[in-house]
Amino acid sequence: MHTRDAAKESANGSDLLDIDSLSVRFQREGSSLQAVSEVSLSLSSGDVLGIVGESGSGKSTLARAILRLLPRNAHVSGEIRLEGRELLSCSDREFRRLRWAQISMVVQDAMNALDPVWRVRDQLLEAIRVHGTVGRRDGKDRAASLIEMVGLDEHVLSRYPHELSGGMRQRVCIAMAFACNPRLVLADEPTTALDVITQDRIVAEILELQVKRDQTMIFISHDIALISEVSHKIGVMYAGHLVEMGTVGQILYEPSHPYTMGLLNAFPRADIDHEVVSIPGDPARFEAITESCPFIERCPFSQPVCREHKPRPQEVTPGHWAACHFLDVAPTLRERAKDPLTWRPANVKATIREPQPSSSAKERSAA
Amino acid sequence: MTATLELADVTKTYSMDSSLARMFGRRSRHLVAVDGVSFAVGPDESLGIVGESGSGKSVTAELIVRLQTPSNGQISYGGRDINELSGDELLAYRRAVQIVFQNPFDALNPAKLVWRSVSEPLSIHRMCASSEFRERARRVLDEVGLAPAGMFLDRYPHELSGGEVQRVAIARALILDPQLIVADEPTSMLDVSVRAGVLNLLKELRRRRQLSMIFISHDFSTIRYICDRTAVMQAGEIVEIGPTREVIDHRRHPYTQALMAALPIPGDGLQRERVLLTGRRHDPTSAWPGCRYAGRCPHRREVCDHVRPVLVKVADNHYAACHVMAPATTNGAQEHAHDPHPDSADHQSKEAS
């Protein structure tokens, strides 16, 4: 188990970021959409938390809620504390001072994140001057050293974004995110639009910066292989819920939520031959989530109790928790999840329509 | 009609001159997108084409389905040059070879109902009476796993999820009973759990219909899952080709090795040695005589700057084009013994722990 978590086990000091029961609901005409549901997590200084989930699972909304970048029709509740300071109750004016200086973000679409009519230098300088405490002359030196830090040549500074390749633009965005030495960097699918070779270089650069500065980060992606490489801890999101959280090793080798088990089956691998199994059905629609488990429609192990009660997060082992009613039989479920037949759509639907209490009893006795 | 598709020394260049520059007699500049590509795909065979963006893999796909014509070389199907086909023969070729694009939302008309999009090829090729279109669409939708098809026939693309729309696009490609499907990154836009379903569908269709397939991707993991043989493209050229497992597990070309090394593998964590490509990518407009990978290659030698390497046999059915021919790497063990720049090794391989 060669993962980053091993090195991080001991570092469990005071929390840098504390999110408590964060919910985001988008109000639309006549309807509303629950994009994030009661997400709680905490991050120590120097931690990298990877958040993995499908599109629409609420992972980007979570990041935007932390940076308070959500549109006006978003209703945010809960608490977000950065070094003890509550972020949601700050005034806009106060928060503007924190944004970028304390929390910054690297987004997926670097072309849209940069202003097309500004040269790279001016964009960097703007970030440094507005949010940092740097004078005009120092700012220029700073811009040069930042651009060098992400492996770009200084001449890039006088270029416009359209003159750069996708990978170079993403590097400029990374330089901007790290420009003011923020306490927390959010990276939202920073490499998804790039091909493997560029992705690998950029990830290597982000990691180098992270290690050098002991930077606290939240790294968001749908790619569990990438996430497992950059993170110390992984949070798995499904339909707005954080359904499982643990160290990289715990998530990869002891997944305890059926969704995580399914997700791990769904990836083809380049190094070995194994059968790829998809999770039947489509990601849950937000309107539909009520008091039942958000994963119920796609879960091959669902039981009547899953319809009646939404499972609360429970500890599996120290540092590892999941929100499922059947954590006690997780090892059995893990075995069954490895069988492609388990995930056949017919099996999943059959369990939902005709709950079989007998198989539940069997599982419980097996545990 | 089951036939072999054959590319012989296919080249595609684009002129970079403006008409003004030509008027003043400036030396003409060409961009070489595909250069001297040769391969054959037989009946019931699947070939993967892998490479980073800009390597020429999508242009190759478009040449095969005759969306573009080669500047040089020949593409033949069943022994006939496809660019000399016309009339009924051309229609027959178009029926036999179909393409599935990366972004299904761009590939389908948003204003058309699903069954109309899916059955449109039938009307173009006058395959059956229009009264049968709906029924034929229903059958093929069932086959691609959109069941019950009745739920999808009268929907618009925007009402469906990404995975469902890609299945619709696959259904449309299948409705003419083709022999060969060219799939250009068909799963890279799809969500993880859905992607697995589409990959399995393609695999199943190949088995059931004995389809040949050309599968284009930048990702070795999907290629390994789908393809019997794999060609690695770099700067318009095939630099390595052979049986997929052989190419991946015993990769010989430094570019193939770099592509594999760039893939994150779950569980490897930071133990994985990074081989970061430094240096410049080949400029497709330059007339550089040497190896087009030399600018980024950690094994570069003098000969690489002057002579373009050709494909040579390295094992059964396995060919690679490299003067240095890095020792075969197996998974997990990257060789650095032949690194000619030991002092720059720090920049090339980082273990960011």
XYZ file of C-alpha atoms in Angstrom:
720
model
C 0.000 0.000 0.000
C 2.185 2.798 -1.275
C -0.007 5.793 -0.837
C 0.518 9.253 0.454
C -1.605 8.660 3.539
C 1.101 6.629 5.227
C 3.293 9.671 5.595
C 0.437 11.796 6.815
C -0.962 9.514 9.481
C 0.715 11.257 12.382
C 0.013 14.828 11.357
C -3.295 15.372 13.004
C -3.027 18.796 14.514
C -5.592 21.524 14.647
C -8.010 21.733 11.765
C -7.418 24.321 9.121
C -10.744 23.868 7.428
C -13.882 22.713 9.140
C -17.080 22.190 7.240
C -20.117 21.409 9.290
C -23.355 20.190 7.785
C -23.033 22.251 4.609
C -26.056 22.198 2.327
C -26.654 24.022 -0.934
C -30.091 24.276 -2.438
C -30.743 25.974 -5.751
C -34.092 27.677 -5.981
C -35.732 27.669 -9.362
C -39.173 28.734 -10.434
C -41.500 26.507 -8.513
C -38.881 23.859 -7.761
C -35.670 23.473 -5.900
C -32.609 21.366 -6.311
C -30.534 19.992 -3.484
C -26.997 20.073 -4.859
C -25.094 19.497 -1.614
C -26.624 17.725 1.382
C -25.217 18.081 4.886
C -21.576 17.646 4.030
C -19.232 17.686 7.007
C -15.480 17.342 6.826
C -12.333 18.749 8.309
C -8.854 19.226 6.957
C -5.588 19.662 8.826
C -2.879 21.950 7.581
C -0.895 20.315 4.775
C -3.603 17.792 3.989
C -4.706 17.057 0.454
C -8.290 15.912 0.303
C -9.413 14.351 -2.958
C -13.090 14.484 -3.766
C -14.287 12.011 -6.324
C -17.727 11.695 -7.863
C -19.617 11.724 -11.142
C -20.708 14.904 -12.854
C -23.645 16.315 -11.000
C -22.577 14.764 -7.703
C -22.146 18.241 -6.238
C -18.376 18.280 -5.970
C -17.905 21.536 -7.867
C -20.798 23.147 -6.018
C -19.084 22.250 -2.771
C -15.884 23.980 -3.926
C -17.789 27.031 -5.065
C -19.673 27.198 -1.808
C -16.363 27.358 0.072
C -15.256 30.246 -2.145
C -18.740 31.787 -2.017
C -18.954 31.859 -5.786
C -22.444 30.448 -6.124
C -25.188 32.319 -7.971
C -27.822 34.250 -6.036
C -30.470 31.568 -6.195
C -28.276 29.246 -4.153
C -29.241 28.853 -0.519
C -26.279 27.820 1.533
C -26.638 26.565 5.092
C -24.242 25.077 7.592
C -20.856 26.327 8.648
C -17.488 26.655 6.945
C -14.599 27.645 9.216
C -11.149 28.486 7.969
C -8.716 28.607 10.899
C -11.660 29.081 13.199
C -13.171 31.929 11.224
C -16.696 31.408 9.968
C -16.824 32.125 6.233
C -20.514 32.056 5.439
C -21.375 34.826 7.887
C -18.576 37.176 6.739
C -19.696 40.293 4.931
C -18.940 40.356 1.210
C -16.347 42.999 1.865
C -14.580 40.913 4.480
C -14.761 37.836 2.328
C -13.235 39.595 -0.649
C -10.127 40.070 1.429
C -9.965 36.342 2.153
C -10.679 35.196 -1.354
C -7.512 34.483 -3.319
C -5.310 35.660 -0.425
C -6.503 32.827 1.849
C -8.483 30.542 -0.455
C -7.889 30.210 -4.176
C -9.070 27.954 -6.922
C -7.855 26.301 -10.114
C -10.728 25.565 -12.455
C -11.099 23.025 -15.252
C -11.552 25.394 -18.144
C -8.449 27.553 -18.155
C -9.458 29.373 -21.341
C -12.525 30.812 -19.685
C -10.724 31.504 -16.444
C -8.320 33.924 -18.115
C -9.303 37.265 -19.562
C -8.681 37.007 -23.328
C -7.728 40.681 -23.757
C -5.180 40.804 -20.929
C -1.611 39.687 -21.166
C -0.584 36.930 -18.769
C 1.615 39.369 -16.811
C -1.236 41.758 -16.161
C -3.547 38.986 -15.030
C -0.942 37.707 -12.581
C -0.212 41.224 -11.375
C -3.878 41.887 -10.829
C -4.199 38.841 -8.617
C -1.085 39.798 -6.669
C -1.974 43.469 -6.248
C -5.641 43.180 -5.463
C -5.247 40.399 -2.965
C -1.647 40.571 -1.837
C 0.403 43.281 -0.246
C 2.935 43.747 -2.974
C 4.106 46.984 -4.564
C 4.322 47.657 -8.271
C 7.980 46.798 -8.748
C 8.005 43.768 -6.457
C 4.888 42.610 -8.243
C 6.731 42.265 -11.520
C 9.493 40.177 -9.960
C 6.870 38.138 -8.260
C 5.050 37.473 -11.538
C 8.317 36.317 -13.109
C 9.124 33.955 -10.262
C 5.583 32.578 -10.241
C 5.652 31.777 -13.923
C 9.000 30.089 -13.481
C 7.623 28.118 -10.544
C 5.086 26.394 -12.798
C 7.722 25.545 -15.383
C 6.959 28.228 -17.941
C 9.361 30.537 -19.706
C 9.357 34.201 -18.751
C 8.349 35.253 -22.271
C 4.921 33.760 -21.586
C 4.259 36.811 -19.422
C 3.858 39.053 -22.441
C 1.549 36.658 -24.267
C -2.226 36.642 -24.496
C -4.120 33.547 -23.378
C -5.080 32.521 -26.929
C -1.389 32.290 -27.834
C -0.838 29.566 -25.256
C -1.608 25.866 -25.407
C -4.149 24.334 -23.058
C -1.436 23.022 -20.754
C 0.322 26.392 -20.610
C -2.938 28.180 -19.800
C -3.631 25.732 -17.012
C -0.151 26.425 -15.628
C -0.859 30.153 -15.639
C -4.022 29.470 -13.645
C -2.048 27.377 -11.172
C 0.511 30.176 -10.808
C -2.346 32.579 -10.075
C -3.883 30.250 -7.511
C -0.591 29.956 -5.629
C 0.332 33.624 -6.141
C -0.703 34.974 -2.732
C 0.359 31.980 -0.629
C -3.222 31.068 0.228
C -4.003 28.807 3.177
C -6.242 26.626 1.022
C -6.171 25.840 -2.701
C -9.194 24.265 -4.378
C -8.414 22.435 -7.615
C -11.561 21.572 -9.546
C -10.732 19.041 -12.282
C -7.587 21.017 -13.175
C -6.389 18.470 -15.731
C -9.563 16.986 -17.153
C -9.383 18.933 -20.411
C -5.771 17.894 -21.035
C -4.234 14.777 -22.486
C -2.386 12.258 -20.326
C 1.125 13.572 -20.824
C 0.230 17.178 -20.058
C -1.936 16.024 -17.183
C 0.938 14.131 -15.662
C 3.286 17.114 -15.851
C 0.775 19.479 -14.346
C -0.095 17.092 -11.553
C 3.616 16.694 -10.845
C 3.971 20.468 -10.639
C 0.977 20.873 -8.353
C 2.337 18.136 -6.098
C 5.772 19.678 -5.995
C 4.279 22.989 -4.934
C 2.064 21.237 -2.430
C 4.979 19.453 -0.796
C 7.261 22.482 -0.861
C 4.734 24.717 0.821
C 2.905 22.098 2.850
C -0.129 23.459 1.041
C -3.590 22.426 2.151
C -5.626 21.443 -0.876
C -8.928 20.058 -1.994
C -8.503 18.234 -5.295
C -11.669 17.442 -7.193
C -11.881 14.917 -10.030
C -13.968 12.106 -11.423
C -10.807 10.072 -11.957
C -10.214 7.907 -8.910
C -6.774 6.834 -10.145
C -5.620 10.435 -10.348
C -7.235 11.308 -7.027
C -5.570 8.379 -5.297
C -2.233 9.632 -6.496
C -2.457 13.221 -5.342
C -4.439 12.909 -2.115
C -3.911 11.854 1.475
C -7.614 11.425 2.088
C -10.455 10.705 -0.323
C -14.071 11.767 0.003
C -16.597 10.094 -2.274
C -19.593 12.182 -3.283
C -22.836 10.881 -4.642
C -25.905 12.985 -5.415
C -24.791 15.804 -3.131
C -23.910 13.529 -0.227
C -20.456 12.707 1.024
C -21.045 8.959 1.245
C -17.601 7.769 2.282
C -14.381 9.266 3.528
C -11.077 7.721 4.423
C -7.393 7.554 3.663
C -6.419 6.560 0.138
C -5.631 3.027 1.259
C -8.920 2.635 3.098
C -10.937 3.797 0.098
C -9.027 1.734 -2.462
C -8.683 -1.503 -0.514
C -11.523 -1.427 1.984
C -14.348 0.482 0.300
C -17.354 0.283 2.577
C -20.058 2.106 0.656
C -21.562 0.172 -2.269
C -21.157 3.210 -4.517
C -17.411 3.324 -3.859
C -17.218 -0.418 -4.555
C -19.032 0.128 -7.860
C -16.872 3.090 -8.798
C -13.695 1.069 -8.287
C -15.052 -1.622 -10.626
C -15.893 0.865 -13.335
C -12.344 1.741 -14.401
C -10.435 -0.110 -17.038
C -6.765 -0.400 -16.145
C -3.804 -0.152 -18.456
C -1.554 -2.434 -16.446
C -3.783 -5.457 -15.907
C -6.736 -7.157 -17.563
C -9.916 -7.011 -15.570
C -13.565 -6.814 -16.396
C -15.036 -3.339 -16.248
C -18.439 -3.203 -14.621
C -20.718 -0.227 -14.839
C -23.098 0.878 -12.133
C -26.539 0.435 -13.676
C -28.863 3.398 -13.976
C -28.101 7.088 -14.007
C -26.827 9.360 -11.283
C -29.669 10.293 -8.948
C -31.731 13.332 -9.771
C -31.684 15.802 -6.973
C -35.394 16.477 -6.780
C -36.041 12.851 -6.049
C -33.984 12.571 -2.905
C -36.132 12.280 0.130
C -35.581 10.412 3.311
C -34.171 7.357 1.569
C -30.565 6.563 0.843
C -29.437 8.618 -2.173
C -27.890 5.543 -3.811
C -30.933 3.301 -3.424
C -31.963 3.220 -7.112
C -28.607 1.876 -8.263
C -27.521 -0.164 -5.281
C -27.478 -3.954 -5.717
C -27.649 -4.459 -1.953
C -30.554 -2.190 -1.065
C -33.111 -3.321 1.491
C -36.401 -1.883 2.728
C -34.606 -0.012 5.483
C -32.708 1.975 2.813
C -36.009 3.306 1.499
C -37.240 4.323 4.942
C -34.146 5.869 6.509
C -31.308 7.834 5.099
C -28.114 6.303 6.523
C -25.965 8.582 8.696
C -22.173 8.568 8.411
C -20.670 6.006 10.789
C -17.117 5.144 11.594
C -15.737 2.004 9.988
C -12.232 2.210 11.399
C -10.511 5.294 12.822
C -10.360 7.947 10.108
C -12.676 5.983 7.818
C -16.416 6.459 7.744
C -19.290 5.752 5.382
C -23.013 6.373 5.202
C -24.596 2.966 4.669
C -26.915 0.788 6.759
C -24.841 -2.295 6.096
C -21.377 -1.346 7.239
C -21.289 -4.385 9.519
C -21.339 -6.686 6.482
C -19.139 -4.502 4.301
C -16.492 -7.251 3.764
C -19.193 -9.583 2.409
C -20.599 -6.861 0.187
C -17.093 -6.139 -1.063
C -16.742 -9.730 -2.167
C -20.139 -9.691 -3.860
C -19.378 -6.353 -5.512
C -16.440 -7.948 -7.304
C -18.822 -10.231 -9.190
C -20.014 -8.493 -12.378
C -23.343 -10.326 -12.087
C -24.094 -8.360 -8.928
C -24.296 -5.175 -10.979
C -26.583 -6.491 -13.705
C -29.447 -3.998 -14.047
C -31.970 -6.785 -13.590
C -30.485 -7.730 -10.229
C -30.465 -4.183 -9.006
C -34.054 -3.530 -9.968
C -35.202 -6.868 -8.586
C -33.841 -6.033 -5.174
C -35.568 -2.705 -5.166
C -38.927 -3.992 -6.285
C -39.018 -7.197 -4.314
C -36.985 -6.736 -1.198
C -35.710 -10.070 0.068
C -35.365 -9.964 3.831
C -33.960 -13.505 3.823
C -30.799 -12.498 1.979
C -30.306 -9.726 4.511
C -30.425 -12.250 7.318
C -27.913 -14.374 5.489
C -25.543 -11.449 5.130
C -25.837 -10.597 8.772
C -25.086 -14.117 9.885
C -22.137 -14.238 7.475
C -20.682 -11.224 9.200
C -19.312 -7.716 -47.586
C -16.517 -8.374 -45.142
C -13.262 -6.873 -46.206
C -9.960 -5.603 -45.019
C -9.262 -1.916 -44.654
C -5.749 -1.056 -45.660
C -3.814 2.163 -45.324
C -0.667 2.337 -47.413
C 1.752 5.162 -46.743
C -1.061 7.629 -46.114
C -0.055 11.255 -45.710
C -2.134 14.340 -45.053
C -0.605 17.802 -45.242
C -2.239 21.183 -45.103
C -0.926 24.268 -46.811
C -0.275 27.043 -44.309
C 0.072 29.793 -46.904
C -2.307 32.658 -47.258
C -3.102 33.522 -50.859
C -1.220 36.784 -50.349
C 1.963 34.990 -49.330
C 1.683 32.784 -52.396
C 1.315 35.852 -54.597
C 4.604 37.182 -53.316
C 6.220 33.836 -53.916
C 7.078 33.119 -50.313
C 8.413 29.660 -49.638
C 5.384 27.535 -49.012
C 4.826 26.070 -45.563
C 3.034 22.825 -44.911
C 1.631 21.326 -41.805
C 2.105 17.570 -41.746
C -0.808 16.040 -39.835
C -0.413 12.412 -40.878
C 2.787 11.073 -42.391
C 3.343 7.714 -44.009
C 0.805 5.777 -41.987
C 0.305 2.143 -42.987
C -1.781 -0.509 -41.307
C -4.485 -3.025 -42.087
C -7.600 -3.908 -40.143
C -9.066 -7.269 -41.076
C -12.560 -8.605 -40.552
C -13.493 -8.995 -36.905
C -10.343 -7.206 -35.764
C -10.050 -4.175 -33.516
C -7.203 -1.715 -33.775
C -6.548 0.981 -31.199
C -4.861 4.227 -32.149
C -3.361 5.994 -29.178
C -1.491 9.280 -28.889
C -1.715 12.691 -27.284
C -3.744 15.517 -28.765
C -2.287 16.701 -32.051
C -0.718 13.338 -32.892
C -2.888 12.916 -35.992
C -5.206 10.190 -34.746
C -8.466 12.022 -35.449
C -7.290 13.093 -38.918
C -6.562 9.431 -39.618
C -10.121 8.581 -38.599
C -11.549 11.245 -40.886
C -9.417 10.024 -43.779
C -10.761 6.517 -43.295
C -14.400 7.590 -43.468
C -13.608 9.910 -46.374
C -14.398 13.126 -44.533
C -10.984 14.178 -45.818
C -8.862 12.931 -48.674
C -5.217 11.966 -48.247
C -2.525 14.124 -49.870
C -0.573 10.991 -50.638
C -0.862 7.268 -50.277
C -3.817 4.990 -50.591
C -6.676 3.812 -48.429
C -8.337 0.718 -49.767
C -11.232 -1.374 -48.630
C -11.664 -4.844 -50.061
C -8.869 -4.027 -52.490
C -10.547 -0.897 -53.912
C -9.141 2.619 -53.385
C -11.890 4.338 -51.417
C -11.108 7.716 -52.922
C -11.885 6.426 -56.391
C -15.282 5.120 -55.453
C -18.362 6.936 -56.678
C -22.060 6.368 -57.075
C -23.374 3.071 -55.735
C -19.935 1.829 -54.760
C -19.343 4.890 -52.615
C -22.723 4.447 -50.952
C -21.843 0.825 -50.282
C -18.567 1.895 -48.672
C -20.361 4.427 -46.517
C -22.748 1.725 -45.382
C -19.888 -0.595 -44.540
C -17.838 1.929 -42.577
C -19.430 4.136 -39.932
C -18.022 6.600 -37.424
C -18.900 7.444 -33.813
C -17.656 10.804 -32.598
C -16.371 11.976 -29.249
C -19.139 14.399 -28.370
C -22.530 12.804 -29.024
C -24.383 16.062 -28.357
C -22.593 17.646 -31.321
C -23.156 14.593 -33.466
C -26.949 14.551 -33.184
C -29.351 17.174 -34.447
C -30.853 18.719 -31.291
C -34.109 19.484 -33.098
C -34.712 15.908 -34.223
C -36.454 13.176 -32.303
C -34.219 10.233 -31.458
C -35.952 7.806 -33.815
C -35.621 10.264 -36.711
C -31.902 10.734 -36.109
C -31.350 7.013 -35.796
C -33.327 6.113 -38.932
C -31.995 8.927 -41.117
C -29.275 6.725 -42.666
C -32.029 4.345 -43.824
C -33.678 7.098 -45.802
C -30.408 8.405 -47.222
C -29.463 4.957 -48.421
C -33.056 4.081 -49.376
C -32.819 0.881 -47.403
C -36.482 0.309 -46.699
C -39.912 1.879 -46.832
C -40.335 4.879 -44.576
C -43.114 3.066 -42.751
C -40.475 0.703 -41.382
C -38.121 3.397 -40.073
C -39.597 3.566 -36.623
C -39.580 -0.175 -36.125
C -35.974 -0.459 -37.333
C -34.968 2.350 -34.963
C -36.713 0.565 -32.111
C -34.805 -2.636 -32.789
C -31.412 -1.005 -32.925
C -32.077 1.076 -29.797
C -32.894 -2.142 -27.984
C -29.629 -3.572 -29.189
C -27.565 -0.722 -27.743
C -29.177 -1.137 -24.352
C -31.717 1.691 -24.504
C -34.536 -0.442 -23.258
C -37.439 -0.213 -23.418
C -36.798 1.543 -26.732
C -40.293 2.983 -26.638
C -39.137 5.328 -23.881
C -36.440 6.811 -26.094
C -37.928 6.944 -29.599
C -39.806 10.185 -29.081
C -37.284 12.055 -27.002
C -34.906 14.843 -27.962
C -31.146 14.543 -27.291
C -31.260 17.179 -24.556
C -33.686 15.041 -22.588
C -31.148 12.232 -22.346
C -27.980 11.782 -20.326
C -24.525 11.773 -21.955
C -24.294 7.996 -21.892
C -27.742 7.610 -23.434
C -26.986 10.084 -26.231
C -23.738 8.253 -27.030
C -25.751 5.024 -27.244
C -28.130 6.761 -29.657
C -25.141 7.788 -31.785
C -23.887 4.190 -31.726
C -27.368 2.974 -32.707
C -27.345 5.310 -35.688
C -23.955 3.977 -36.734
C -25.272 0.413 -36.487
C -28.574 0.766 -38.312
C -27.002 0.179 -41.734
C -25.317 -3.025 -40.508
C -21.753 -1.774 -41.035
C -18.652 -3.986 -41.084
C -16.273 -1.488 -39.535
C -16.869 1.151 -36.869
C -14.423 4.002 -36.422
C -14.842 5.263 -32.865
C -13.073 8.553 -32.135
C -12.701 8.830 -28.351
C -16.301 7.699 -27.867
C -16.087 7.489 -24.084
C -13.810 10.333 -23.083
C -16.702 12.755 -22.530
C -18.720 10.292 -20.478
C -19.006 9.909 -16.771
C -17.033 7.130 -15.117
C -19.803 4.733 -14.227
C -21.517 5.330 -17.573
C -18.271 4.993 -19.519
C -17.880 1.418 -18.341
C -21.326 0.611 -19.727
C -20.531 2.049 -23.163
C -17.182 0.214 -23.291
C -18.911 -3.046 -22.489
C -21.545 -2.303 -25.125
C -18.869 -1.789 -27.794
C -17.178 -5.017 -26.750
C -20.457 -6.906 -26.856
C -21.408 -5.462 -30.272
C -18.058 -6.463 -31.648
C -18.585 -10.002 -30.498
C -22.224 -10.275 -31.553
C -21.971 -8.588 -34.947
C -18.379 -9.579 -35.686
C -17.588 -5.937 -36.277
C -14.156 -4.610 -37.023
C -13.313 -1.533 -35.050
C -10.818 1.290 -35.058
C -10.833 2.766 -31.585
C -9.109 6.087 -31.039
C -8.114 7.229 -27.593
C -5.383 8.940 -25.614
C -5.914 6.476 -22.821
C -4.162 3.092 -22.751
C -6.578 1.687 -20.203
C -9.602 1.853 -22.519
C -7.481 0.678 -25.447
C -6.367 -2.359 -23.475
C -9.968 -3.156 -22.714
C -11.233 -2.950 -26.303
C -8.488 -3.572 -28.822
C -6.622 -6.620 -30.159
C -3.909 -4.523 -31.746
C -2.649 -1.031 -31.005
C -0.835 1.624 -33.007
C 0.879 4.447 -31.133
C 0.931 7.740 -33.030
C 3.317 10.601 -32.436
C 3.505 13.751 -34.583
C 1.578 12.112 -37.426
C 3.556 8.890 -37.538
C 3.050 5.433 -36.155
C 5.989 4.877 -33.810
C 4.947 1.500 -32.423
C 2.397 -1.086 -33.467
C 1.593 -4.604 -32.375
C -0.737 -6.763 -30.311
C -2.171 -4.545 -27.545
C -0.849 -6.485 -24.563
C 2.552 -6.829 -26.176
C 2.728 -3.095 -26.939
C 1.646 -2.135 -23.415
C 3.507 -4.726 -21.367
C 6.687 -4.782 -23.465
C 6.662 -1.276 -24.835
C 9.809 -0.421 -26.750
C 9.402 3.092 -28.089
C 10.329 5.824 -25.577
C 7.124 7.675 -26.480
C 4.961 4.669 -25.666
C 6.854 4.346 -22.410
C 6.233 8.009 -21.614
C 2.522 7.659 -22.397
C 2.242 4.698 -20.057
C 4.305 6.356 -17.369
C 1.951 9.332 -17.442
C -1.056 7.222 -16.521
C -1.995 7.288 -12.883
C -2.541 3.751 -11.596
C -4.695 3.441 -8.483
C -2.735 2.190 -5.517
C 0.661 3.020 -6.947
C 0.586 6.393 -5.279
C 3.813 8.274 -5.286
C 5.888 5.146 -5.664
C 5.290 5.539 -9.360
C 8.332 7.020 -10.967
C 7.473 9.997 -13.089
C 9.095 10.343 -16.482
C 8.352 13.932 -17.280
C 8.807 14.895 -20.864
C 10.878 18.004 -21.095
C 11.948 19.780 -24.221
C 9.971 20.795 -27.218
C 7.289 18.962 -29.085
C 7.864 18.523 -32.788
C 6.607 21.484 -34.813
C 4.352 19.958 -37.495
C 5.279 22.710 -39.963
C 9.046 22.152 -39.766
C 11.019 20.063 -42.225
C 13.105 18.438 -39.474
C 14.820 15.406 -41.020
C 15.390 13.451 -37.833
C 13.179 11.621 -35.374
C 10.132 13.710 -34.537
C 10.295 12.598 -30.943
C 13.940 13.579 -30.455
C 13.060 16.947 -28.915
C 11.470 15.255 -25.922
C 13.252 11.934 -25.849
C 15.429 11.049 -22.851
C 17.431 8.602 -25.018
C 18.275 11.032 -27.836
C 21.531 10.443 -29.714
C 23.185 12.237 -32.546
C 21.737 9.981 -35.223
C 18.242 10.912 -34.027
C 18.747 14.478 -35.260
C 19.572 13.444 -38.818
C 17.814 10.241 -39.724
C 14.144 9.486 -39.282
C 13.793 5.987 -37.782
C 11.534 3.489 -39.534
C 9.428 0.724 -38.052
C 11.473 -2.390 -37.400
C 10.400 -5.719 -36.011
C 11.088 -6.101 -32.298
C 8.993 -9.200 -31.610
C 6.307 -11.230 -33.355
C 3.965 -8.767 -35.076
C 5.430 -6.013 -32.932
C 7.176 -3.078 -34.635
C 8.732 0.100 -33.298
C 10.521 3.048 -34.907
C 13.468 4.129 -32.817
C 17.252 4.265 -33.299
C 18.018 3.691 -29.664
C 15.138 1.350 -28.910
C 14.870 1.636 -25.186
C 14.935 -1.724 -23.432
C 11.512 -3.293 -23.094
C 9.784 -1.941 -20.042
C 7.328 -3.953 -18.113
C 4.770 -2.447 -15.818
C 6.092 -0.842 -12.715
C 9.758 -0.840 -13.690
C 11.005 2.126 -15.637
C 14.493 1.769 -16.987
C 16.777 4.719 -16.787
C 20.003 2.983 -17.596
C 20.247 4.586 -21.010
C 19.565 8.103 -19.926
C 22.170 10.141 -21.770
C 21.656 13.191 -19.538
C 22.314 11.967 -16.036
C 22.759 15.507 -14.747
C 19.273 16.471 -15.868
C 17.709 13.378 -14.365
C 16.364 15.455 -11.516
C 14.147 17.330 -13.886
C 13.034 14.322 -15.782
C 12.032 11.963 -13.075
C 10.520 13.360 -9.980
C 9.323 11.492 -7.059
C 7.262 14.163 -5.448
C 7.085 12.659 -2.028
